[in-house]
XYZ file of C-alpha atoms in Angstrom:
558
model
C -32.830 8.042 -24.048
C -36.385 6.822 -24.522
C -35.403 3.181 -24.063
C -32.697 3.844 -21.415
C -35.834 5.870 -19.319
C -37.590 2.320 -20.113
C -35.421 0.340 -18.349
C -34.232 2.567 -15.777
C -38.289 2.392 -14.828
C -38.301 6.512 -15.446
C -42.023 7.085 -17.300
C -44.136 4.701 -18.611
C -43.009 1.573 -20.122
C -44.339 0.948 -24.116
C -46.409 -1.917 -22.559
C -47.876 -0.112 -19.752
C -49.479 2.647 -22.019
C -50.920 -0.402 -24.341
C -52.677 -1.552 -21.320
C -54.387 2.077 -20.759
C -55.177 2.538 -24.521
C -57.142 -0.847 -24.344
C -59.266 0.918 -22.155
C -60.187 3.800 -23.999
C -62.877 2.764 -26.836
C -61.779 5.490 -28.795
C -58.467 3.657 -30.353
C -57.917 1.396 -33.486
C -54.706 -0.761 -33.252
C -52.311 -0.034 -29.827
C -49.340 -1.250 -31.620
C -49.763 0.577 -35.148
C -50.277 3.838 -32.451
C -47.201 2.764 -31.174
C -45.074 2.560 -34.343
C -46.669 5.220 -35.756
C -45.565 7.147 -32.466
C -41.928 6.651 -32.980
C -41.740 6.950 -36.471
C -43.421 10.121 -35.978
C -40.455 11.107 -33.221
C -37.503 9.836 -35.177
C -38.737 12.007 -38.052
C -38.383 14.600 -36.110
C -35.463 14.624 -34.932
C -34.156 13.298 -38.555
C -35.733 16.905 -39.524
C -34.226 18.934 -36.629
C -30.883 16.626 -37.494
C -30.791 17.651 -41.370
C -31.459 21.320 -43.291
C -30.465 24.720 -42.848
C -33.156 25.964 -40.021
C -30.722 25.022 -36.924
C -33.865 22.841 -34.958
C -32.940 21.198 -31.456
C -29.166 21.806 -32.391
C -29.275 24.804 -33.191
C -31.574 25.818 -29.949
C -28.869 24.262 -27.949
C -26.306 25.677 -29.592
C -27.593 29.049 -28.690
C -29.026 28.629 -25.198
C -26.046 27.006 -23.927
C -25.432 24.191 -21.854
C -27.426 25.864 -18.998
C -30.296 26.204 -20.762
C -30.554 23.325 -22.681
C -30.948 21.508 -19.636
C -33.644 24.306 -18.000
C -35.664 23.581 -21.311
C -35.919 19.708 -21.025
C -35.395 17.652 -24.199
C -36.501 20.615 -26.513
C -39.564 18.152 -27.721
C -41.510 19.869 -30.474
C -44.945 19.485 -32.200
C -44.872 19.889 -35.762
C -47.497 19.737 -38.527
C -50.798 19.098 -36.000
C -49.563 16.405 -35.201
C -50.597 13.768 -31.956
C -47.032 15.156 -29.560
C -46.231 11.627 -27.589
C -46.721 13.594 -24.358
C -50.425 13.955 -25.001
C -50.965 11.055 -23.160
C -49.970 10.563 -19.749
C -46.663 11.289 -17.750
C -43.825 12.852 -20.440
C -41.052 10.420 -21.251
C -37.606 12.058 -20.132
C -35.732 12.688 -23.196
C -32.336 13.704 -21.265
C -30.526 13.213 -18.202
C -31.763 16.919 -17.250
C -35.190 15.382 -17.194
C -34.846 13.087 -14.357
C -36.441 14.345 -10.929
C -33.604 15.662 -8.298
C -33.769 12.734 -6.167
C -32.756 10.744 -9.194
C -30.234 12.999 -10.630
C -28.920 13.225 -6.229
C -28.866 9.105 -6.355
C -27.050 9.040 -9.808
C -24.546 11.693 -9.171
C -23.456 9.819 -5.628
C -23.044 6.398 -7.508
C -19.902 8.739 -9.137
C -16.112 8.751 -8.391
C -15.476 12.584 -6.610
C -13.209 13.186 -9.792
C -15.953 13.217 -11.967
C -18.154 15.543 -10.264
C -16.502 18.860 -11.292
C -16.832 17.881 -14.821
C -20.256 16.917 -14.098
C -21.120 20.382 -12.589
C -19.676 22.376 -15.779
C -22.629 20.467 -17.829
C -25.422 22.539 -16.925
C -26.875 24.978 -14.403
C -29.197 22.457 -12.792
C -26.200 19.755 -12.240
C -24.372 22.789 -10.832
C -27.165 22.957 -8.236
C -27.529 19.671 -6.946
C -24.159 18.984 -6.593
C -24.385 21.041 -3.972
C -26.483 18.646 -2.302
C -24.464 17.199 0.808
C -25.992 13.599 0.594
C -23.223 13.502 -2.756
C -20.642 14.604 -0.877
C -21.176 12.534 2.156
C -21.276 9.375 0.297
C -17.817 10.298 -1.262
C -16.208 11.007 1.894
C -17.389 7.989 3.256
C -17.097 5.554 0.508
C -13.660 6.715 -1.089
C -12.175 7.617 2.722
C -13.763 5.497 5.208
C -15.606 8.211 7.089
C -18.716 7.934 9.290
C -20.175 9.340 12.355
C -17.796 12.312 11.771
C -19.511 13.790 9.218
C -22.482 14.938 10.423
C -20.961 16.410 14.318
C -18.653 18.501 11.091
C -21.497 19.320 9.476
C -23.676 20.722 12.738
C -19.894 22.305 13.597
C -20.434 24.561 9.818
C -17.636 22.740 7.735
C -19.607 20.876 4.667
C -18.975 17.367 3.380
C -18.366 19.145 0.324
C -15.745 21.944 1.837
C -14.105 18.612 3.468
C -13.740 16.702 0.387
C -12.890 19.636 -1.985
C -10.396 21.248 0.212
C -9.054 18.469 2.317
C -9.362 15.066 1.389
C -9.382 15.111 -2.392
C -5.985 17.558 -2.256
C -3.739 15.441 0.260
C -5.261 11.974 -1.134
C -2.029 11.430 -2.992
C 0.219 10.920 0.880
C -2.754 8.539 1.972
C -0.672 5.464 3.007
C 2.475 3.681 3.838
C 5.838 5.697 3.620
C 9.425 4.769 4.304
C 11.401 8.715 5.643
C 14.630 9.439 4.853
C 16.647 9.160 8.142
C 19.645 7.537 6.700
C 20.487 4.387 7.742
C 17.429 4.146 10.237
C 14.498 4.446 7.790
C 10.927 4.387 9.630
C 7.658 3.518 8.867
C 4.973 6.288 8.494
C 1.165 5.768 8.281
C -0.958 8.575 6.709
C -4.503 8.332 7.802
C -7.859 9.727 7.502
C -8.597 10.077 11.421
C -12.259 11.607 12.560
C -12.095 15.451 10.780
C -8.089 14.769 10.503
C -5.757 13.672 7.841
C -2.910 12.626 10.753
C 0.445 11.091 9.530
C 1.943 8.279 12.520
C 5.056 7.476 12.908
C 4.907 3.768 13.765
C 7.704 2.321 16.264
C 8.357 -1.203 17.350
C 7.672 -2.691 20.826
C 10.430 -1.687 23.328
C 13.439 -4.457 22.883
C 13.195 -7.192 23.335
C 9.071 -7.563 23.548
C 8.402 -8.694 20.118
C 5.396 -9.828 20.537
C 4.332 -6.848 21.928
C 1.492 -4.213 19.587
C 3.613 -1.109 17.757
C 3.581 1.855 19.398
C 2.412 4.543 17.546
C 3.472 9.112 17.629
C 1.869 11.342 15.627
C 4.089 13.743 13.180
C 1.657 15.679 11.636
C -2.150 16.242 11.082
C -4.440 18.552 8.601
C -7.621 19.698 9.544
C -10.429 22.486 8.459
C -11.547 23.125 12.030
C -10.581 27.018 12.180
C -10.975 27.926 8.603
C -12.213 26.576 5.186
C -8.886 25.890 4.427
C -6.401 23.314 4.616
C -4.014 23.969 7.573
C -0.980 21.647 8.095
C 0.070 21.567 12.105
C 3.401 19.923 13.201
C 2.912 17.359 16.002
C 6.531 16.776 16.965
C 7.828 18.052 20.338
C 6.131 17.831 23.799
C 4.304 21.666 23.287
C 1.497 20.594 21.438
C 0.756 21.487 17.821
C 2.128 23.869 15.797
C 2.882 25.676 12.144
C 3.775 23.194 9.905
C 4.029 22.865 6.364
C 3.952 19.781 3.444
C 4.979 19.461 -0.208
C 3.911 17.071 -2.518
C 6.617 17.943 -6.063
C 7.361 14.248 -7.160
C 4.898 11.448 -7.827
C 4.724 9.179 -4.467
C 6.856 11.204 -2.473
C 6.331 13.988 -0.154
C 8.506 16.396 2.272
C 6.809 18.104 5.453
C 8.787 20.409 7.619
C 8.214 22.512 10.668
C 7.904 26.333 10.799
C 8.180 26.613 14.567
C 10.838 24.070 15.570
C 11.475 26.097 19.076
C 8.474 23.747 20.206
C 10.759 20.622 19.607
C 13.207 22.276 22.486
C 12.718 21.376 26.292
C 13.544 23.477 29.256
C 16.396 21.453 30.191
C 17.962 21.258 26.881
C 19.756 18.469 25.137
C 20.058 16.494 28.309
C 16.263 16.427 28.970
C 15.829 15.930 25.690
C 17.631 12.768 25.482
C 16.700 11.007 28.373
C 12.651 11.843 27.252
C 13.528 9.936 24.395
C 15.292 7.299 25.586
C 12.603 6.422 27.866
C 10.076 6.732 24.662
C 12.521 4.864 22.465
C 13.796 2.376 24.566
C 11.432 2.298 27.696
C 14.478 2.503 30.390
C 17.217 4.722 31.280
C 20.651 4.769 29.787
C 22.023 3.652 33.550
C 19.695 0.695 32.959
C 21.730 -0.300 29.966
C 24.450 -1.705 31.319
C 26.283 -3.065 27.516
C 28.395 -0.001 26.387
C 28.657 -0.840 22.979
C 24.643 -0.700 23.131
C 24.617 2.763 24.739
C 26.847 3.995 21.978
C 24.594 3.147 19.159
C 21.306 4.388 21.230
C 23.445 7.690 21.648
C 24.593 7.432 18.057
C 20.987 7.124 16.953
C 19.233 10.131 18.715
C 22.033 12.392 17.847
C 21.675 11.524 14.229
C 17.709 11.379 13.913
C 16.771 14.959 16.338
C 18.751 16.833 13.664
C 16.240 16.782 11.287
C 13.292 18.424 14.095
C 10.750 16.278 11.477
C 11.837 18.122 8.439
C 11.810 15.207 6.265
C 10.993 13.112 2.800
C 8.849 10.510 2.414
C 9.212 8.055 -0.262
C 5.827 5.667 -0.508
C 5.682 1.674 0.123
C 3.748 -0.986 -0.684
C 2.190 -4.264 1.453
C 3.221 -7.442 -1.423
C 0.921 -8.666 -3.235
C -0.515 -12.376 -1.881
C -0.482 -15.322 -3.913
C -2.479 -19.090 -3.246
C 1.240 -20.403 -3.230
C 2.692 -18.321 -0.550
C 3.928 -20.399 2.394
C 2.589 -17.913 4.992
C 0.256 -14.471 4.428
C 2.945 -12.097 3.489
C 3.257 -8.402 5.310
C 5.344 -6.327 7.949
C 7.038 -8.134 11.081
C 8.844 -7.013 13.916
C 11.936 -8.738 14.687
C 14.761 -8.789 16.912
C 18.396 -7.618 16.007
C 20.666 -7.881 19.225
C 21.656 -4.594 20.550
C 20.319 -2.554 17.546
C 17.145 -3.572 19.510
C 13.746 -4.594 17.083
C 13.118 -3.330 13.875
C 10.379 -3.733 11.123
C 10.864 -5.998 8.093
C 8.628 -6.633 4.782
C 8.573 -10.395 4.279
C 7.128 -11.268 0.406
C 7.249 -13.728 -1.825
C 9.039 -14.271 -5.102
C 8.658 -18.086 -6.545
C 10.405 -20.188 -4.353
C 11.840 -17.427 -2.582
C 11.182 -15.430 0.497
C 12.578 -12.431 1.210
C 12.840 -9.812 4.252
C 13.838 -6.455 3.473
C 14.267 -3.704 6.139
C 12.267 -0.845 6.910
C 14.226 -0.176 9.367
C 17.557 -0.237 10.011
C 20.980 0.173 11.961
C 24.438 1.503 11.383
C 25.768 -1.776 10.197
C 23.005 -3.077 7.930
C 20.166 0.125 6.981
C 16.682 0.559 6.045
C 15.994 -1.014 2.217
C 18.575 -3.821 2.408
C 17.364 -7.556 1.899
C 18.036 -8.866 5.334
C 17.291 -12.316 4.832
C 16.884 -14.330 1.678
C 15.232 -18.047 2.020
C 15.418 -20.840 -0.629
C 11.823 -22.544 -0.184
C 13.066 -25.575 -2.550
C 15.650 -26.440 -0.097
C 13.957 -27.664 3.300
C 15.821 -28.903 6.544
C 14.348 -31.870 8.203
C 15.469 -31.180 11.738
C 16.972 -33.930 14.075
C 15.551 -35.170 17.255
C 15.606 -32.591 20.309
C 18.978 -34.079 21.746
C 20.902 -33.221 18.694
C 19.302 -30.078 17.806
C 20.500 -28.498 20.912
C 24.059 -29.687 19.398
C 25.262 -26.347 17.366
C 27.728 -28.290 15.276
C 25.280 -31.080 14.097
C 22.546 -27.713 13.153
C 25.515 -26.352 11.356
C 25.976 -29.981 9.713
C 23.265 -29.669 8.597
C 22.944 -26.225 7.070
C 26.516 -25.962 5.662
C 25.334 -28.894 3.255
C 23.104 -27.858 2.185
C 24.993 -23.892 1.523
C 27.775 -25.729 -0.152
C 25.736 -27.646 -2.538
C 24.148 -24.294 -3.491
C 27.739 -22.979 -4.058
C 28.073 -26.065 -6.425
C 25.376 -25.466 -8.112
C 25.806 -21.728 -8.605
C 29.331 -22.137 -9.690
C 28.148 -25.183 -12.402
C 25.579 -22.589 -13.667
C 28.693 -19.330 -13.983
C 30.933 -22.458 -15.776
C 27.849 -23.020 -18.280
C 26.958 -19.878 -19.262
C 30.888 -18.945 -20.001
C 30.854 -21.993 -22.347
C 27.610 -20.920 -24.114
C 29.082 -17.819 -24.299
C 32.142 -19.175 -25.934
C 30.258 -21.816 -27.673
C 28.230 -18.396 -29.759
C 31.507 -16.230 -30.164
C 32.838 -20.218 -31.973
C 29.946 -20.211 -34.135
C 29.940 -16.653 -34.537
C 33.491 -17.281 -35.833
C 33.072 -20.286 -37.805
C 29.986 -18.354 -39.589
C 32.369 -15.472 -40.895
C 34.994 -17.955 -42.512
C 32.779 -19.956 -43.916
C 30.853 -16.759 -45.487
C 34.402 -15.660 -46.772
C 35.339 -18.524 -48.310
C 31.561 -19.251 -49.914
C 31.395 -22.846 -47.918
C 28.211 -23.135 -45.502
C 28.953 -24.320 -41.982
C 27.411 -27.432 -40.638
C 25.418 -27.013 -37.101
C 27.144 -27.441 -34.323
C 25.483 -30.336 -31.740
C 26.112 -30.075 -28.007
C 25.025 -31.993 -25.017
C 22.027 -30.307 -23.004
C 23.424 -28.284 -20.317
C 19.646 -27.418 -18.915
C 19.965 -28.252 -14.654
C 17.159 -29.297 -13.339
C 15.011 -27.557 -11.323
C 15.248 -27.487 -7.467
C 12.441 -29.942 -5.853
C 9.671 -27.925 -4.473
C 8.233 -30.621 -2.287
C 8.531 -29.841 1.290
C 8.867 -33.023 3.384
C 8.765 -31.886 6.667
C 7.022 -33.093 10.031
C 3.729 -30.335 11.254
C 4.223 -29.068 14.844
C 7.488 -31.171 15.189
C 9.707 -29.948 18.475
C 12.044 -27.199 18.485
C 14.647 -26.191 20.707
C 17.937 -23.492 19.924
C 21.813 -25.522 19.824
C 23.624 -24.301 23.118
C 25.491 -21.455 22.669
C 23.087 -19.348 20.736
C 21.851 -16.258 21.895
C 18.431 -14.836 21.909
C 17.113 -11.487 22.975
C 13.986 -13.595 24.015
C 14.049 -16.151 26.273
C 10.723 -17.203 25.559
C 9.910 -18.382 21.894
C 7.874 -21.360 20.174
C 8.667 -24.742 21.150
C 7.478 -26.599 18.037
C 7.594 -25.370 14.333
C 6.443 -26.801 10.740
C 9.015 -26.358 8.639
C 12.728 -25.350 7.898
C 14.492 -24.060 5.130
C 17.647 -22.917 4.157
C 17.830 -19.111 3.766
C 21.193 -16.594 4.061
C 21.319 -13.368 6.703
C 22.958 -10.249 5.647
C 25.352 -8.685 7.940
C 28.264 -6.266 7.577
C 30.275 -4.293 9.525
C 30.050 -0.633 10.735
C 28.910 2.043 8.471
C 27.700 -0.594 5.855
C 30.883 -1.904 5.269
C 31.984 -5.396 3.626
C 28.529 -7.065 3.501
C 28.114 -10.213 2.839
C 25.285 -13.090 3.152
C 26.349 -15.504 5.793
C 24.291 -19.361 5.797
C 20.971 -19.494 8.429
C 17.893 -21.959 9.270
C 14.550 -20.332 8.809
C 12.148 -21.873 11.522
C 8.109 -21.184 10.340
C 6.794 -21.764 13.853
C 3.105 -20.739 12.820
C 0.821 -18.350 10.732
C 2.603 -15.110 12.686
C 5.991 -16.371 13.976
C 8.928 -17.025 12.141
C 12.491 -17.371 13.405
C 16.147 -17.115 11.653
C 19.318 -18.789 13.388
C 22.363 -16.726 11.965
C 24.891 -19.438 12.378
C 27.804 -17.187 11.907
C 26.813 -14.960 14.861
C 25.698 -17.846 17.317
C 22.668 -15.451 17.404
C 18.561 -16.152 16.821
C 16.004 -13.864 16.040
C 12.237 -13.888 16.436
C 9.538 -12.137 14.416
C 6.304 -11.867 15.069
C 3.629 -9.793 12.593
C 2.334 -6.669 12.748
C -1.282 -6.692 12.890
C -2.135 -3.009 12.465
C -5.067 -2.686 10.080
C -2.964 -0.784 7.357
C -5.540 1.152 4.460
C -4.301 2.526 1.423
C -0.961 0.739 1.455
C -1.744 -2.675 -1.164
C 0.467 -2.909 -4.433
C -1.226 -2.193 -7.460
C 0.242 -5.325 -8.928
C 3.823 -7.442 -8.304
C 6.106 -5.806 -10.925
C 5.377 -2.165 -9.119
C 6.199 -3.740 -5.353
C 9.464 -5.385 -6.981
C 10.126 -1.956 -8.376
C 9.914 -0.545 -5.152
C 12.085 -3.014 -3.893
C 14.737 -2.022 -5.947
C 14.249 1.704 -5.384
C 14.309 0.904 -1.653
C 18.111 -0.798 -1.507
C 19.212 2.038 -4.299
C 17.946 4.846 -1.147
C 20.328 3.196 1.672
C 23.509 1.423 -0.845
């Protein structure tokens, strides 16, 4: 401890106290004082170390933790002779012998899980954990919290009380979750707001403004204002907050429900109800939607989704990981899906593959399914503007390239089956040569490896774009020059989930926060754009847990 108070700068250094000896005309040799000094100290605790008489352990041992630290190191003179703290300051033999401000400093440096083990040390650490300068740091360097802290502090709750009671307890729902709405999904952002842990439901632009920022509707918050405890309020419903509860049983999941659902209920009942949120959901009236198959899905959909008056699980989600290769920053887009209106996708990166799987969803095609899967090895050099307005030279195009991936595929199914029959041969030839005592010869084949797909993307930057005739957008208004095509598949399916299947599409990259798919099947384009929300908590710990999500999300909605 000597040397660590050395270099911490605690005490005086060895060659500080030469300097002051060389001074006093009294002293031989500085350095044989020196060695002599901590031969003298190691003896002593060699003695208090070995024999029967108990020394500094067994003086701990019987004064406790507590006192231990009250009584410093436990230093003892023996014999006559010189003690080392006969001259000058006292070295601090122990942690416990720091000064406050030190031990304050030291103890704020810690992760807030430490701490309580910290505290069960000694009386003193007890004490200044109860410092608030500890606590505050915590709050703000493990939750992001600022100004706050000090207007709660004035206002009686402690940064202590606010990290004990409310942000170390609900730090497991911190971050991005995915509810269980059935084929509709959602996107849920738990946040440390001000003196509020608040849970928003996020909600894309109203149709078909893409482009647009997310909305955002609070579904829950916890808070210490009226007590030192935790209480959970339920934002849903137009009446303000009320009782609320949450439960956090399975590791990253979570379920909240409401104790007062009469506050989700208007005065003029189901009607009122729906046409408050249609004009939340949508941002028009349902005599403003003139398609009826559209109203019949937007009816569909609030019927289905007010049944659960935000009693719900939460399963958690992660942003993918980002990697020097990826062709654009991976993350969460909005995007349009004809008269399902927009909904939220995760595009990542897997090799040379992109994929966009839903966070949202629809009847037809839900939340966790792989909407669109791209093949980055396989670009599309587009033709000049005349013929890409021509549908059937784009779908030219395309289909080539989707049947020589069908080629390939089936090549690849035909070579495995013949390794596979190729080992069952061998496997065969092995046992009737081992019955009859004769040792096969090795069998020689032709290499069946494929090469790999060409990576190289040979495509013109900012060349001109323009949709084929006879394919519909929800937005008339979308990039007129892109940098590169690929070939991807779309997956669509009919109502309810039924026969799905991956129909052949052109991915358009128009820039760092646009991207486009043409679903050639459906005649129909859509157009994402990103979501630029400043999401915390809510990065993958590394790529095999956000593939493992992945899979756990299309398990959910299948």
């Amino acid at each position: 401890m000597a040397v660590c108070a050395r270099l911490c700068g605690v005490g005086q250094s060895r060659r500080c106290r030469r300097r002051q000896r060389q001074n006093q005309q009294d002293q031989g040799s500085d350095s044989d004082m020196d060695e002599e000094e901590e031969e003298r100290i190691v003896g002593l605790k060699q003695g208090d170390a070995g024999g029967s008489g108990g020394g500094l352990e067994r003086g701990a041992a019987t004064a406790g933790p507590s006192d231990a630290c009250e009584n410093g190191s436990g230093h003892v003179n023996r014999g006559g002779s010189l003690d080392s703290t006969s001259r000058g300051p006292p070295r601090p033999q122990s942690l416990a012998d720091l000064p406050p401000e030190l031990l304050v400093e030291t103890f704020s440096l810690l992760p807030g899980t430490a701490l309580p083990n910290v505290a069960l040390v000694c009386k003193k650490f007890r004490q200044i954990l109860n410092t608030e300068t500890i606590w505050r740091r915590r709050c703000m360097e493990e939750f992001g919290m600022k100004e706050d802290l000090r207007k709660m502090e004035v206002g009686g709750v402690s940064s202590r009380d606010l990290y004990v009671k409310l942000l170390h307890p609900y730090r497991q729902i911190l971050g991005l979750w995915q509810p269980d709405i059935g084929p509709y999904g959602g996107l849920l952002n738990v946040v440390v707001d001000g003196l509020f842990i608040l849970g928003w439901m996020y909600l894309p632009p109203h149709d078909p403004r893409v482009e647009d920022p997310m909305r955002r509707r609070p579904l829950f918050r916890i808070h210490l204002l009226e007590s030192k405890k935790a209480t959970v309020e339920c934002m849903y419903g137009h009446k303000g907050p009320h009782k609320g509860d949450i439960q956090t049983g399975k590791k990253d999941e979570f379920s909240t429900k409401c104790n007062q659902t009469d506050h989700h209920r208007m005065p003029g009942g189901r009607q009122e109800e729906f046409r408050t949120w249609l004009e939340e959901e949508w941002g028009r009236t349902l005599e403003e939607i003139f398609h009826e198959h559209m109203q019949e899905l937007i009816l569909m959909k609030f019927i289905y989704t007010s049944q659960y008056d935000n009693c719900l699980t939460y399963r958690r989600i992660y942003l993918p990981p980002t990697m020097p290769s990826d062709l654009l920053h991976p993350g969460l887009f909005k995007g349009t899906y004809g008269s399902h209106g927009l909904e939220i996708v995760m595009l990542s990166f897997h090799g040379n593959s992109a994929r966009a799987t839903k966070l949202t969803g629809d009847p037809n095609v839900p939340a966790g399914q792989l909407t669109l899967d791209v093949d980055l090895s396989r670009p599309v050099v587009l033709p000049d503007l005349e013929h890409q307005r021509n549908i059937e030279e784009l779908s030219r195009l395309v289909l080539g390239v989707h049947e020589e991936v069908q080629r390939e595929q089936q090549q690849q199914q035909q070579q495995q089956q013949q390794a596979m029959d190729t080992s069952l041969a061998e496997g065969a030839c092995s046992d009737v040569a081992a019955a009859e005592g004769v040792e096969p010869e090795p069998v020689t084949g032709t290499d069946s490896s494929q090469p790999g797909p060409s990576s190289s993307s040979s495509t013109l930057e900012a060349q001109p774009f323009v949709l084929p005739l006879g394919v519909m957008a929800r937005n008339e208004v979308y990039p007129r020059t892109c940098r590169k095509c690929f070939y991807g598949t779309g997956l669509i399916a009919g109502h309810g989930f039924t026969s799905p299947e991956r129909t052949p599409g052109l991915f358009v990259l128009f820039d760092a926060d646009r991207f486009g798919f043409i679903w050639l099947e459906l005649k129909s384009f859509s157009l994402y754009s990103r979501l630029t929300d400043h999401l915390a908590h809510s990065h993958a710990p590394n790529m095999e847990r956000f593939e493992a999500m992945l899979c756990n999300m299309q398990s959910w909605t299948s």
